[in-house]
Structures are given as C-alpha cells and as structure tokens.
PDB file of C-alpha atoms in Angstrom:
ATOM      1  CA  UNK A   1       0.000   0.000   0.000  1.00 88.00           C
ATOM      2  CA  UNK A   2       1.403   3.371  -1.060  1.00 88.00           C
ATOM      3  CA  UNK A   3       0.932   6.315   1.328  1.00 95.00           C
ATOM      4  CA  UNK A   4       1.758   9.904   0.368  1.00 97.00           C
ATOM      5  CA  UNK A   5       1.680  12.846   2.771  1.00 98.00           C
ATOM      6  CA  UNK A   6       0.337  16.282   1.898  1.00 98.00           C
ATOM      7  CA  UNK A   7      -0.478  15.219  -1.660  1.00 98.00           C
ATOM      8  CA  UNK A   8      -1.818  18.109  -3.795  1.00 98.00           C
ATOM      9  CA  UNK A   9      -5.351  17.233  -4.842  1.00 98.00           C
ATOM     10  CA  UNK A  10      -4.968  19.518  -7.847  1.00 98.00           C
ATOM     11  CA  UNK A  11      -3.092  16.562  -9.381  1.00 97.00           C
ATOM     12  CA  UNK A  12      -6.106  14.296  -8.947  1.00 97.00           C
ATOM     13  CA  UNK A  13      -9.117  16.403  -9.973  1.00 97.00           C
ATOM     14  CA  UNK A  14     -10.333  17.494 -13.391  1.00 97.00           C
ATOM     15  CA  UNK A  15     -10.692  21.099 -12.166  1.00 98.00           C
ATOM     16  CA  UNK A  16      -6.912  21.076 -11.508  1.00 98.00           C
ATOM     17  CA  UNK A  17      -7.459  22.876  -8.193  1.00 98.00           C
ATOM     18  CA  UNK A  18      -7.446  21.844  -4.542  1.00 97.00           C
ATOM     19  CA  UNK A  19      -5.090  21.861  -1.604  1.00 98.00           C
ATOM     20  CA  UNK A  20      -3.287  18.859  -0.117  1.00 98.00           C
ATOM     21  CA  UNK A  21      -4.769  15.712   1.341  1.00 98.00           C
ATOM     22  CA  UNK A  22      -3.140  14.981   4.699  1.00 98.00           C
ATOM     23  CA  UNK A  23      -2.639  11.416   3.481  1.00 98.00           C
ATOM     24  CA  UNK A  24      -3.209   9.937   0.036  1.00 98.00           C
ATOM     25  CA  UNK A  25      -3.401   6.142  -0.148  1.00 97.00           C
ATOM     26  CA  UNK A  26      -3.414   3.937  -3.233  1.00 96.00           C
ATOM     27  CA  UNK A  27      -5.062   0.590  -2.486  1.00 96.00           C
ATOM     28  CA  UNK A  28      -4.545  -2.166  -5.062  1.00 96.00           C
ATOM     29  CA  UNK A  29      -6.105  -5.079  -3.186  1.00 96.00           C
ATOM     30  CA  UNK A  30      -8.735  -5.817  -0.582  1.00 95.00           C
ATOM     31  CA  UNK A  31      -5.944  -6.278   1.974  1.00 95.00           C
ATOM     32  CA  UNK A  32      -4.612  -2.809   1.097  1.00 95.00           C
ATOM     33  CA  UNK A  33      -8.066  -1.321   1.482  1.00 94.00           C
ATOM     34  CA  UNK A  34      -8.602  -2.853   4.906  1.00 92.00           C
ATOM     35  CA  UNK A  35      -5.173  -1.566   5.908  1.00 94.00           C
ATOM     36  CA  UNK A  36      -6.124   1.917   4.677  1.00 92.00           C
ATOM     37  CA  UNK A  37      -9.281   1.810   6.819  1.00 89.00           C
ATOM     38  CA  UNK A  38      -7.184   0.811   9.817  1.00 90.00           C
ATOM     39  CA  UNK A  39      -4.663   3.562   9.045  1.00 94.00           C
ATOM     40  CA  UNK A  40      -7.392   6.231   9.029  1.00 91.00           C
ATOM     41  CA  UNK A  41      -8.871   4.800  12.200  1.00 89.00           C
ATOM     42  CA  UNK A  42      -5.491   4.799  13.970  1.00 93.00           C
ATOM     43  CA  UNK A  43      -4.856   8.396  12.903  1.00 93.00           C
ATOM     44  CA  UNK A  44      -8.445   9.292  13.836  1.00 92.00           C
ATOM     45  CA  UNK A  45      -8.892  11.021  10.488  1.00 92.00           C
ATOM     46  CA  UNK A  46     -11.890  11.090   8.134  1.00 90.00           C
ATOM     47  CA  UNK A  47     -11.562   9.168   4.882  1.00 89.00           C
ATOM     48  CA  UNK A  48     -12.756   9.841   1.355  1.00 91.00           C
ATOM     49  CA  UNK A  49     -12.814   7.484  -1.623  1.00 90.00           C
ATOM     50  CA  UNK A  50     -11.526   9.056  -4.831  1.00 93.00           C
ATOM     51  CA  UNK A  51     -12.479   7.960  -8.332  1.00 90.00           C
ATOM     52  CA  UNK A  52     -11.136   9.965 -11.270  1.00 92.00           C
ATOM     53  CA  UNK A  53     -11.875  13.244  -9.518  1.00 94.00           C
ATOM     54  CA  UNK A  54     -14.058  14.337 -12.429  1.00 93.00           C
ATOM     55  CA  UNK A  55     -17.024  15.451 -10.310  1.00 92.00           C
ATOM     56  CA  UNK A  56     -15.116  16.823  -7.342  1.00 95.00           C
ATOM     57  CA  UNK A  57     -14.142  20.234  -5.980  1.00 97.00           C
ATOM     58  CA  UNK A  58     -11.532  20.111  -3.223  1.00 98.00           C
ATOM     59  CA  UNK A  59     -11.040  23.052  -0.887  1.00 98.00           C
ATOM     60  CA  UNK A  60      -7.981  25.285  -1.355  1.00 98.00           C
ATOM     61  CA  UNK A  61      -7.021  24.344   2.193  1.00 98.00           C
ATOM     62  CA  UNK A  62      -7.167  20.683   1.234  1.00 97.00           C
ATOM     63  CA  UNK A  63      -8.620  17.771   3.172  1.00 97.00           C
ATOM     64  CA  UNK A  64      -7.420  16.966   6.672  1.00 96.00           C
ATOM     65  CA  UNK A  65      -8.036  13.279   6.220  1.00 95.00           C
ATOM     66  CA  UNK A  66      -7.166  10.174   4.243  1.00 95.00           C
ATOM     67  CA  UNK A  67      -7.999  10.084   0.545  1.00 96.00           C
ATOM     68  CA  UNK A  68      -8.136   6.505  -0.753  1.00 94.00           C
ATOM     69  CA  UNK A  69      -7.758   5.781  -4.466  1.00 95.00           C
ATOM     70  CA  UNK A  70      -8.509   2.267  -5.718  1.00 96.00           C
ATOM     71  CA  UNK A  71      -6.324   0.575  -8.333  1.00 95.00           C
ATOM     72  CA  UNK A  72      -4.955  -2.888  -9.162  1.00 96.00           C
ATOM     73  CA  UNK A  73      -7.529  -5.650  -8.725  1.00 96.00           C
ATOM     74  CA  UNK A  74     -10.285  -3.049  -8.456  1.00 97.00           C
ATOM     75  CA  UNK A  75      -9.828  -2.344 -12.189  1.00 97.00           C
ATOM     76  CA  UNK A  76     -10.807  -5.839 -13.356  1.00 97.00           C
ATOM     77  CA  UNK A  77     -13.660  -6.653 -15.752  1.00 97.00           C
ATOM     78  CA  UNK A  78     -14.879 -10.251 -15.541  1.00 96.00           C
ATOM     79  CA  UNK A  79     -17.529 -11.745 -17.828  1.00 94.00           C
ATOM     80  CA  UNK A  80     -19.454 -14.293 -15.782  1.00 94.00           C
ATOM     81  CA  UNK A  81     -22.087 -15.380 -18.272  1.00 93.00           C
ATOM     82  CA  UNK A  82     -23.918 -14.217 -21.364  1.00 94.00           C
ATOM     83  CA  UNK A  83     -23.997 -10.444 -20.990  1.00 94.00           C
ATOM     84  CA  UNK A  84     -23.172 -10.730 -17.282  1.00 96.00           C
ATOM     85  CA  UNK A  85     -20.206  -8.597 -16.183  1.00 97.00           C
ATOM     86  CA  UNK A  86     -18.620  -8.011 -12.789  1.00 98.00           C
ATOM     87  CA  UNK A  87     -16.662  -4.756 -12.873  1.00 98.00           C
ATOM     88  CA  UNK A  88     -14.223  -3.327 -10.327  1.00 98.00           C
ATOM     89  CA  UNK A  89     -14.931   0.106  -8.871  1.00 97.00           C
ATOM     90  CA  UNK A  90     -11.684   1.623 -10.204  1.00 97.00           C
ATOM     91  CA  UNK A  91     -12.436   0.606 -13.801  1.00 97.00           C
ATOM     92  CA  UNK A  92     -12.884   3.629 -16.096  1.00 96.00           C
ATOM     93  CA  UNK A  93     -16.537   3.701 -17.101  1.00 96.00           C
ATOM     94  CA  UNK A  94     -15.556   4.342 -20.714  1.00 95.00           C
ATOM     95  CA  UNK A  95     -13.411   1.202 -20.777  1.00 96.00           C
ATOM     96  CA  UNK A  96     -16.255  -1.002 -19.517  1.00 97.00           C
ATOM     97  CA  UNK A  97     -18.757   0.558 -21.929  1.00 95.00           C
ATOM     98  CA  UNK A  98     -16.419  -0.072 -24.875  1.00 95.00           C
ATOM     99  CA  UNK A  99     -15.665  -3.669 -23.821  1.00 96.00           C
ATOM    100  CA  UNK A 100     -19.405  -4.371 -23.732  1.00 95.00           C
ATOM    101  CA  UNK A 101     -19.977  -2.572 -27.033  1.00 95.00           C
ATOM    102  CA  UNK A 102     -17.275  -4.619 -28.799  1.00 95.00           C
ATOM    103  CA  UNK A 103     -19.236  -7.744 -27.882  1.00 94.00           C
ATOM    104  CA  UNK A 104     -22.474  -6.310 -29.228  1.00 95.00           C
ATOM    105  CA  UNK A 105     -24.114  -5.438 -25.913  1.00 95.00           C
ATOM    106  CA  UNK A 106     -26.239  -2.309 -25.712  1.00 93.00           C
ATOM    107  CA  UNK A 107     -27.626  -0.278 -22.834  1.00 91.00           C
ATOM    108  CA  UNK A 108     -24.518   1.519 -21.552  1.00 94.00           C
ATOM    109  CA  UNK A 109     -22.565   2.130 -24.771  1.00 94.00           C
ATOM    110  CA  UNK A 110     -23.555   5.804 -24.895  1.00 95.00           C
ATOM    111  CA  UNK A 111     -21.872   6.322 -21.500  1.00 95.00           C
ATOM    112  CA  UNK A 112     -18.390   5.682 -22.916  1.00 93.00           C
ATOM    113  CA  UNK A 113     -17.653   9.416 -23.041  1.00 92.00           C
ATOM    114  CA  UNK A 114     -18.146   9.915 -19.289  1.00 92.00           C
ATOM    115  CA  UNK A 115     -14.639  10.303 -17.805  1.00 91.00           C
ATOM    116  CA  UNK A 116     -15.233   8.840 -14.335  1.00 91.00           C
ATOM    117  CA  UNK A 117     -14.709   5.425 -12.775  1.00 95.00           C
ATOM    118  CA  UNK A 118     -17.307   2.710 -12.351  1.00 97.00           C
ATOM    119  CA  UNK A 119     -17.534   3.339  -8.604  1.00 95.00           C
ATOM    120  CA  UNK A 120     -18.116   7.033  -9.147  1.00 92.00           C
ATOM    121  CA  UNK A 121     -20.710   6.268 -11.811  1.00 95.00           C
ATOM    122  CA  UNK A 122     -22.629   4.023  -9.403  1.00 96.00           C
ATOM    123  CA  UNK A 123     -22.320   6.606  -6.625  1.00 93.00           C
ATOM    124  CA  UNK A 124     -23.883   9.322  -8.834  1.00 91.00           C
ATOM    125  CA  UNK A 125     -25.981   7.042 -11.060  1.00 94.00           C
ATOM    126  CA  UNK A 126     -24.191   8.578 -14.021  1.00 93.00           C
ATOM    127  CA  UNK A 127     -26.113   8.986 -17.226  1.00 92.00           C
ATOM    128  CA  UNK A 128     -26.045  10.523 -20.688  1.00 90.00           C
ATOM    129  CA  UNK A 129     -28.103  10.483 -23.874  1.00 92.00           C
ATOM    130  CA  UNK A 130     -31.000   8.572 -22.332  1.00 90.00           C
ATOM    131  CA  UNK A 131     -28.929   5.878 -20.584  1.00 93.00           C
ATOM    132  CA  UNK A 132     -28.145   5.537 -16.857  1.00 94.00           C
ATOM    133  CA  UNK A 133     -25.666   3.150 -15.279  1.00 96.00           C
ATOM    134  CA  UNK A 134     -28.131   2.081 -12.567  1.00 96.00           C
ATOM    135  CA  UNK A 135     -30.630   0.715 -15.081  1.00 96.00           C
ATOM    136  CA  UNK A 136     -28.410  -2.239 -15.982  1.00 95.00           C
ATOM    137  CA  UNK A 137     -26.843  -2.790 -12.558  1.00 98.00           C
ATOM    138  CA  UNK A 138     -28.025  -5.914 -10.741  1.00 98.00           C
ATOM    139  CA  UNK A 139     -25.743  -5.905  -7.696  1.00 98.00           C
ATOM    140  CA  UNK A 140     -23.208  -3.719  -5.901  1.00 98.00           C
ATOM    141  CA  UNK A 141     -20.659  -5.043  -3.408  1.00 97.00           C
ATOM    142  CA  UNK A 142     -19.206  -2.748  -0.746  1.00 95.00           C
ATOM    143  CA  UNK A 143     -16.717  -3.028   2.083  1.00 92.00           C
ATOM    144  CA  UNK A 144     -17.873  -1.770   5.448  1.00 86.00           C
ATOM    145  CA  UNK A 145     -15.766  -0.187   8.154  1.00 78.00           C
ATOM    146  CA  UNK A 146     -16.278  -3.428  10.080  1.00 80.00           C
ATOM    147  CA  UNK A 147     -14.198  -5.269   7.447  1.00 84.00           C
ATOM    148  CA  UNK A 148     -17.179  -7.187   6.087  1.00 89.00           C
ATOM    149  CA  UNK A 149     -18.555  -7.047   2.567  1.00 93.00           C
ATOM    150  CA  UNK A 150     -22.163  -6.100   1.891  1.00 93.00           C
ATOM    151  CA  UNK A 151     -24.316  -6.824  -1.152  1.00 96.00           C
ATOM    152  CA  UNK A 152     -26.926  -4.464  -2.550  1.00 97.00           C
ATOM    153  CA  UNK A 153     -29.587  -5.467  -5.067  1.00 98.00           C
ATOM    154  CA  UNK A 154     -30.697  -2.976  -7.700  1.00 97.00           C
ATOM    155  CA  UNK A 155     -33.680  -2.090  -5.516  1.00 97.00           C
ATOM    156  CA  UNK A 156     -31.422  -1.632  -2.468  1.00 96.00           C
ATOM    157  CA  UNK A 157     -29.310   0.876  -4.432  1.00 96.00           C
ATOM    158  CA  UNK A 158     -32.283   3.277  -4.654  1.00 95.00           C
ATOM    159  CA  UNK A 159     -31.076   4.667  -7.965  1.00 95.00           C
ATOM    160  CA  UNK A 160     -32.653   7.939  -9.057  1.00 91.00           C
ATOM    161  CA  UNK A 161     -31.630  10.918 -11.119  1.00 86.00           C
ATOM    162  CA  UNK A 162     -27.964  11.480 -10.161  1.00 88.00           C
ATOM    163  CA  UNK A 163     -28.472   9.772  -6.839  1.00 90.00           C
ATOM    164  CA  UNK A 164     -28.085   6.456  -5.069  1.00 94.00           C
ATOM    165  CA  UNK A 165     -28.040   5.143  -1.521  1.00 92.00           C
ATOM    166  CA  UNK A 166     -24.231   5.268  -1.681  1.00 92.00           C
ATOM    167  CA  UNK A 167     -24.141   9.058  -1.505  1.00 87.00           C
ATOM    168  CA  UNK A 168     -24.824   8.601   2.194  1.00 81.00           C
ATOM    169  CA  UNK A 169     -23.067   5.299   2.778  1.00 72.00           C
ATOM    170  CA  UNK A 170     -19.856   6.176   0.920  1.00 69.00           C
ATOM    171  CA  UNK A 171     -19.389   9.905   1.549  1.00 63.00           C
ATOM    172  CA  UNK A 172     -16.472  11.341   3.553  1.00 55.00           C
ATOM    173  CA  UNK A 173     -16.693   9.732   6.986  1.00 55.00           C
ATOM    174  CA  UNK A 174     -15.081  10.170  10.352  1.00 54.00           C
ATOM    175  CA  UNK A 175     -12.492   7.576  11.268  1.00 54.00           C
ATOM    176  CA  UNK A 176     -14.735   5.801  13.775  1.00 55.00           C
ATOM    177  CA  UNK A 177     -17.927   5.860  11.699  1.00 62.00           C
ATOM    178  CA  UNK A 178     -19.144   2.272  11.714  1.00 56.00           C
ATOM    179  CA  UNK A 179     -21.561   2.997   8.855  1.00 64.00           C
ATOM    180  CA  UNK A 180     -18.889   3.948   6.312  1.00 77.00           C
ATOM    181  CA  UNK A 181     -18.727   1.803   3.174  1.00 86.00           C
ATOM    182  CA  UNK A 182     -16.669   1.667  -0.013  1.00 90.00           C
ATOM    183  CA  UNK A 183     -17.956   0.420  -3.358  1.00 95.00           C
ATOM    184  CA  UNK A 184     -15.785  -2.508  -4.471  1.00 97.00           C
ATOM    185  CA  UNK A 185     -17.555  -3.734  -7.595  1.00 98.00           C
ATOM    186  CA  UNK A 186     -20.828  -3.855  -9.467  1.00 98.00           C
ATOM    187  CA  UNK A 187     -22.481  -6.533 -11.583  1.00 98.00           C
ATOM    188  CA  UNK A 188     -24.405  -5.808 -14.773  1.00 98.00           C
ATOM    189  CA  UNK A 189     -26.764  -7.829 -16.923  1.00 96.00           C
ATOM    190  CA  UNK A 190     -26.576  -6.505 -20.462  1.00 95.00           C
ATOM    191  CA  UNK A 191     -28.652  -7.546 -23.442  1.00 92.00           C
ATOM    192  CA  UNK A 192     -27.646  -8.054 -27.026  1.00 91.00           C
ATOM    193  CA  UNK A 193     -28.066  -4.965 -29.124  1.00 91.00           C
ATOM    194  CA  UNK A 194     -28.676  -7.020 -32.278  1.00 89.00           C
ATOM    195  CA  UNK A 195     -31.619  -6.299 -34.514  1.00 86.00           C
ATOM    196  CA  UNK A 196     -33.377  -8.991 -36.545  1.00 83.00           C
ATOM    197  CA  UNK A 197     -31.246 -10.428 -39.364  1.00 85.00           C
ATOM    198  CA  UNK A 198     -28.219  -8.432 -38.171  1.00 88.00           C
ATOM    199  CA  UNK A 199     -24.786 -10.027 -37.714  1.00 91.00           C
ATOM    200  CA  UNK A 200     -22.705  -9.260 -34.633  1.00 90.00           C
ATOM    201  CA  UNK A 201     -20.313  -7.259 -36.806  1.00 93.00           C
ATOM    202  CA  UNK A 202     -23.199  -5.155 -38.051  1.00 93.00           C
ATOM    203  CA  UNK A 203     -24.486  -4.694 -34.492  1.00 94.00           C
ATOM    204  CA  UNK A 204     -21.097  -3.534 -33.254  1.00 94.00           C
ATOM    205  CA  UNK A 205     -20.746  -1.152 -36.189  1.00 95.00           C
ATOM    206  CA  UNK A 206     -24.185   0.335 -35.502  1.00 94.00           C
ATOM    207  CA  UNK A 207     -23.500   0.746 -31.777  1.00 95.00           C
ATOM    208  CA  UNK A 208     -20.131   2.325 -32.547  1.00 95.00           C
ATOM    209  CA  UNK A 209     -21.884   4.756 -34.892  1.00 96.00           C
ATOM    210  CA  UNK A 210     -24.345   5.667 -32.114  1.00 94.00           C
ATOM    211  CA  UNK A 211     -21.451   6.227 -29.733  1.00 95.00           C
ATOM    212  CA  UNK A 212     -19.572   8.310 -32.295  1.00 95.00           C
ATOM    213  CA  UNK A 213     -22.644  10.512 -32.709  1.00 95.00           C
ATOM    214  CA  UNK A 214     -22.842  11.016 -28.936  1.00 94.00           C
ATOM    215  CA  UNK A 215     -19.127  11.800 -28.727  1.00 95.00           C
ATOM    216  CA  UNK A 216     -19.446  14.341 -31.542  1.00 96.00           C
ATOM    217  CA  UNK A 217     -22.340  16.028 -29.723  1.00 94.00           C
ATOM    218  CA  UNK A 218     -20.318  16.064 -26.492  1.00 93.00           C
ATOM    219  CA  UNK A 219     -17.313  17.604 -28.222  1.00 93.00           C
ATOM    220  CA  UNK A 220     -19.438  20.243 -29.971  1.00 94.00           C
ATOM    221  CA  UNK A 221     -21.430  21.268 -26.902  1.00 94.00           C
ATOM    222  CA  UNK A 222     -19.043  20.906 -23.955  1.00 95.00           C
ATOM    223  CA  UNK A 223     -15.782  22.706 -23.094  1.00 96.00           C
ATOM    224  CA  UNK A 224     -13.677  19.545 -23.105  1.00 94.00           C
ATOM    225  CA  UNK A 225     -10.481  21.514 -23.748  1.00 95.00           C
ATOM    226  CA  UNK A 226     -10.705  23.375 -20.410  1.00 97.00           C
ATOM    227  CA  UNK A 227     -10.493  21.992 -16.850  1.00 98.00           C
ATOM    228  CA  UNK A 228     -14.018  21.371 -15.557  1.00 97.00           C
ATOM    229  CA  UNK A 229     -16.055  18.859 -13.575  1.00 96.00           C
ATOM    230  CA  UNK A 230     -18.895  18.268 -15.990  1.00 93.00           C
ATOM    231  CA  UNK A 231     -22.352  19.633 -15.283  1.00 94.00           C
ATOM    232  CA  UNK A 232     -22.244  22.025 -12.351  1.00 97.00           C
ATOM    233  CA  UNK A 233     -25.948  21.721 -11.517  1.00 95.00           C
ATOM    234  CA  UNK A 234     -28.428  18.859 -11.680  1.00 90.00           C
ATOM    235  CA  UNK A 235     -31.236  18.913 -14.214  1.00 85.00           C
ATOM    236  CA  UNK A 236     -34.395  20.288 -12.682  1.00 81.00           C
ATOM    237  CA  UNK A 237     -37.267  17.967 -11.877  1.00 66.00           C
ATOM    238  CA  UNK A 238     -39.548  20.814 -12.853  1.00 56.00           C
ATOM    239  CA  UNK A 239     -39.221  24.394 -13.990  1.00 46.00           C
ATOM    240  CA  UNK A 240     -40.894  27.454 -12.588  1.00 47.00           C
ATOM    241  CA  UNK A 241     -44.594  27.984 -13.256  1.00 46.00           C
ATOM    242  CA  UNK A 242     -43.757  30.329 -16.140  1.00 52.00           C
ATOM    243  CA  UNK A 243     -41.269  27.968 -17.767  1.00 47.00           C
ATOM    244  CA  UNK A 244     -41.520  24.556 -19.479  1.00 44.00           C
ATOM    245  CA  UNK A 245     -41.070  21.448 -17.345  1.00 52.00           C
ATOM    246  CA  UNK A 246     -37.762  19.538 -17.226  1.00 53.00           C
ATOM    247  CA  UNK A 247     -35.654  22.395 -18.554  1.00 72.00           C
ATOM    248  CA  UNK A 248     -31.885  21.970 -18.247  1.00 86.00           C
ATOM    249  CA  UNK A 249     -30.110  24.345 -15.820  1.00 94.00           C
ATOM    250  CA  UNK A 250     -28.035  25.728 -18.668  1.00 95.00           C
ATOM    251  CA  UNK A 251     -31.187  27.289 -20.127  1.00 93.00           C
ATOM    252  CA  UNK A 252     -31.828  29.380 -17.026  1.00 94.00           C
ATOM    253  CA  UNK A 253     -28.153  30.274 -16.609  1.00 97.00           C
ATOM    254  CA  UNK A 254     -27.908  31.451 -20.209  1.00 96.00           C
ATOM    255  CA  UNK A 255     -31.188  33.385 -20.013  1.00 95.00           C
ATOM    256  CA  UNK A 256     -29.830  35.103 -16.899  1.00 97.00           C
ATOM    257  CA  UNK A 257     -27.010  36.426 -19.087  1.00 97.00           C
ATOM    258  CA  UNK A 258     -24.302  34.579 -17.199  1.00 98.00           C
ATOM    259  CA  UNK A 259     -22.386  32.920 -20.028  1.00 98.00           C
ATOM    260  CA  UNK A 260     -18.803  34.125 -19.797  1.00 98.00           C
ATOM    261  CA  UNK A 261     -19.277  35.594 -16.312  1.00 98.00           C
ATOM    262  CA  UNK A 262     -16.092  35.266 -14.260  1.00 98.00           C
ATOM    263  CA  UNK A 263     -14.952  35.320 -10.678  1.00 98.00           C
ATOM    264  CA  UNK A 264     -11.187  35.145 -10.520  1.00 98.00           C
ATOM    265  CA  UNK A 265     -10.056  32.347 -12.813  1.00 98.00           C
ATOM    266  CA  UNK A 266     -13.435  30.588 -12.816  1.00 98.00           C
ATOM    267  CA  UNK A 267     -15.783  31.191 -15.732  1.00 98.00           C
ATOM    268  CA  UNK A 268     -19.255  30.132 -16.826  1.00 98.00           C
ATOM    269  CA  UNK A 269     -18.459  28.404 -20.112  1.00 98.00           C
ATOM    270  CA  UNK A 270     -19.333  30.271 -23.286  1.00 97.00           C
ATOM    271  CA  UNK A 271     -19.978  26.890 -24.923  1.00 96.00           C
ATOM    272  CA  UNK A 272     -22.264  25.344 -22.290  1.00 97.00           C
ATOM    273  CA  UNK A 273     -23.749  27.484 -19.513  1.00 97.00           C
ATOM    274  CA  UNK A 274     -24.038  24.569 -17.064  1.00 97.00           C
ATOM    275  CA  UNK A 275     -20.268  24.146 -17.063  1.00 98.00           C
ATOM    276  CA  UNK A 276     -17.950  26.181 -14.870  1.00 98.00           C
ATOM    277  CA  UNK A 277     -14.391  26.014 -16.192  1.00 98.00           C
ATOM    278  CA  UNK A 278     -10.974  26.824 -14.847  1.00 98.00           C
ATOM    279  CA  UNK A 279     -10.092  29.516 -17.364  1.00 98.00           C
ATOM    280  CA  UNK A 280      -6.611  29.867 -15.889  1.00 96.00           C
ATOM    281  CA  UNK A 281      -5.399  30.226 -12.314  1.00 96.00           C
ATOM    282  CA  UNK A 282      -8.771  29.505 -10.711  1.00 98.00           C
ATOM    283  CA  UNK A 283      -8.982  28.544  -7.072  1.00 98.00           C
ATOM    284  CA  UNK A 284     -11.577  26.304  -5.484  1.00 98.00           C
ATOM    285  CA  UNK A 285     -12.988  29.425  -3.817  1.00 98.00           C
ATOM    286  CA  UNK A 286     -13.377  31.093  -7.226  1.00 98.00           C
ATOM    287  CA  UNK A 287     -15.320  28.082  -8.519  1.00 98.00           C
ATOM    288  CA  UNK A 288     -17.491  27.783  -5.417  1.00 98.00           C
ATOM    289  CA  UNK A 289     -18.193  31.519  -5.312  1.00 98.00           C
ATOM    290  CA  UNK A 290     -19.136  31.509  -8.996  1.00 98.00           C
ATOM    291  CA  UNK A 291     -21.501  28.565  -8.537  1.00 98.00           C
ATOM    292  CA  UNK A 292     -23.113  30.343  -5.571  1.00 98.00           C
ATOM    293  CA  UNK A 293     -23.462  33.524  -7.632  1.00 98.00           C
ATOM    294  CA  UNK A 294     -25.113  31.612 -10.487  1.00 98.00           C
ATOM    295  CA  UNK A 295     -27.525  29.928  -8.063  1.00 97.00           C
ATOM    296  CA  UNK A 296     -28.466  33.274  -6.547  1.00 98.00           C
ATOM    297  CA  UNK A 297     -29.008  35.024  -9.885  1.00 98.00           C
ATOM    298  CA  UNK A 298     -31.127  32.202 -11.328  1.00 97.00           C
ATOM    299  CA  UNK A 299     -33.241  32.118  -8.163  1.00 96.00           C
ATOM    300  CA  UNK A 300     -33.641  35.900  -8.240  1.00 97.00           C
ATOM    301  CA  UNK A 301     -34.625  36.031 -11.914  1.00 95.00           C
ATOM    302  CA  UNK A 302     -36.722  32.854 -12.289  1.00 93.00           C
ATOM    303  CA  UNK A 303     -37.543  31.592  -8.797  1.00 91.00           C
ATOM    304  CA  UNK A 304     -35.691  28.384  -9.713  1.00 90.00           C
ATOM    305  CA  UNK A 305     -33.365  26.836  -7.156  1.00 92.00           C
ATOM    306  CA  UNK A 306     -30.427  24.995  -8.697  1.00 94.00           C
ATOM    307  CA  UNK A 307     -28.727  22.101  -6.931  1.00 93.00           C
ATOM    308  CA  UNK A 308     -25.031  21.424  -7.366  1.00 94.00           C
ATOM    309  CA  UNK A 309     -24.082  18.119  -8.947  1.00 91.00           C
ATOM    310  CA  UNK A 310     -20.409  18.577  -8.044  1.00 93.00           C
ATOM    311  CA  UNK A 311     -19.199  16.973  -4.792  1.00 91.00           C
ATOM    312  CA  UNK A 312     -17.418  19.285  -2.325  1.00 94.00           C
ATOM    313  CA  UNK A 313     -14.545  18.039  -0.170  1.00 95.00           C
ATOM    314  CA  UNK A 314     -12.832  19.861   2.684  1.00 94.00           C
ATOM    315  CA  UNK A 315     -13.597  23.051   4.539  1.00 92.00           C
ATOM    316  CA  UNK A 316     -14.948  25.516   1.984  1.00 88.00           C
TER     317      UNK A 316
END
C-alpha cells in the first residue's frame, strides 16, 4: 500500500485545483483497502474514496483526512455469463462501456464518453443520452468499516436521477464511523443490441456509430479543452410555473445572461452554460463563489433553485 503525505489534490481532480490531502493512499487489493481503513482509524482522520476526480471540488485548504484511491484488482472486468459482467470500482466507465460494445451489448454504450470510474458512476448514477448506469446494474458489493462485505440489489441501491443510496453510505466519513462503506464492484446484466437479421459485426458497427454521434455532440457542446467537472448543476425535476417542465439548468443560466461571467479564474463556459471552467489560475474558492453567484441570480430572476451536482470536499 502506497501512502503519500500532503499530496496536492490539484493533481487528482479534473478542475486542476485543490489543496493537499493529509494522506493519500493507493489501495490495489482488498488487503490494502482494509489496511487503509485501519490507518485512518489509527490516525483518527476522516476518509474519502476518490475515483477519477471528475465530479469533485476540493477546498484550497485541502482535506485533513485520508484520501483513498482504488487501483490494481479493483480495475478488473470479468464476464461471468452471457452479458453478465462483474466490474471493479476503479475501472474507467468508458473502458467497460467499450468492452461491452465490442461484444455487441447495448444499454450503456452511450456512456463511454463519461470520464469517471465505475464506482463514481454508481455513486452518482451517471447517465447521458438517455442511458443511466443504474438501469443495468443488478448488484453492488461494498466493504464496510467493520471489514465485512455487503451486497446491494438494484432495488437496495435506490437509484434515481444522479443519486443512489451510496451518496450517504460512501461519503467522507469520520475515522470511527461504523456505517462507512466503499464500493468494491458492481455486476451488470446486459442484453444483445442485435436487430433482426443483423450479424454481430453489423451490431457492433451500428452501436459504434451511435457512440460516435454522442461523442461528436459532447465535443461540440461541452468545453472539453478546459479543466471542468462536468455539469455544475443537476437537471431540474420541474421548472418554474412560467417555464416549461424539465428544462436543463443551462437554459436558465444562459437566459440570466451569465455565459462568460467570471470570478477570478473561474468562468461560466461560453460553450455550455451549465459548465464552470478553470479559465486559468482559478482557485476552489473562485469556482465555489461563482456557482453560488449563479444559483443566486437564477433564483432571483426565475424563482428556480439549482442544486449542485459537483461533490465538495474539505472546509470551503
């Protein structure tokens, strides 16, 4: 098990900001992970499980705790039957989606452009272009602070729009929190994407074309060339009484005239209003202050209350 002290979290987040983690641990096996839990407990420090850091804003003052990053055996993909896959939590979601696609399985192939890990995708119930990871998930296995593994059925996971039961179970926890859990793996039952009278080669080609279309849309509509953490705010379950239902947050932000608005080095993207980007030299405070400003202006103008999708870590 590798342990680093005062590791800059700016190296591990897509925003490229964030102060140091008191300890940064890379766990490549279940034994490592149990040792990391014990290490945090002995130090009496809170712990946080890190995926790819693509939906995370870490405080400029850092995190006075133990950040645990999974690797090694937690990156395995095992096919256990026809369309049945067991996938480690550290596996890049895009890698799993492409492995399944290459075998002609549909249902998650449009998620290949999401830059997070499988564990992070389960945690947030990641989705894009009409697909959500929780729809195809049949089981999630976690490790509890007690050293025992726990199994969750799809129903147990309580998947909803950008939410799951794991947002409580697997958040940053105090060292002695007996309820803390870590996602280890998830199992998926996928179905063939083949149409009638279509060969597997034709199915794969069609699914690849669908993915390519999604990737082209992502590239054209999102500021992928600038540090960001994806959508800043969750889609609204309903709009205001004067506005259409199920309107994306970017609509309100743009109508409020906030595209291009800056605080320090943080900017509301000119390409997609629901993205805050690090336009150069941004701090976590810049990004947080800008997101708070956007929330306040949208509420003032439309009576709509935006909710952040980005996870905050450390004292803000």
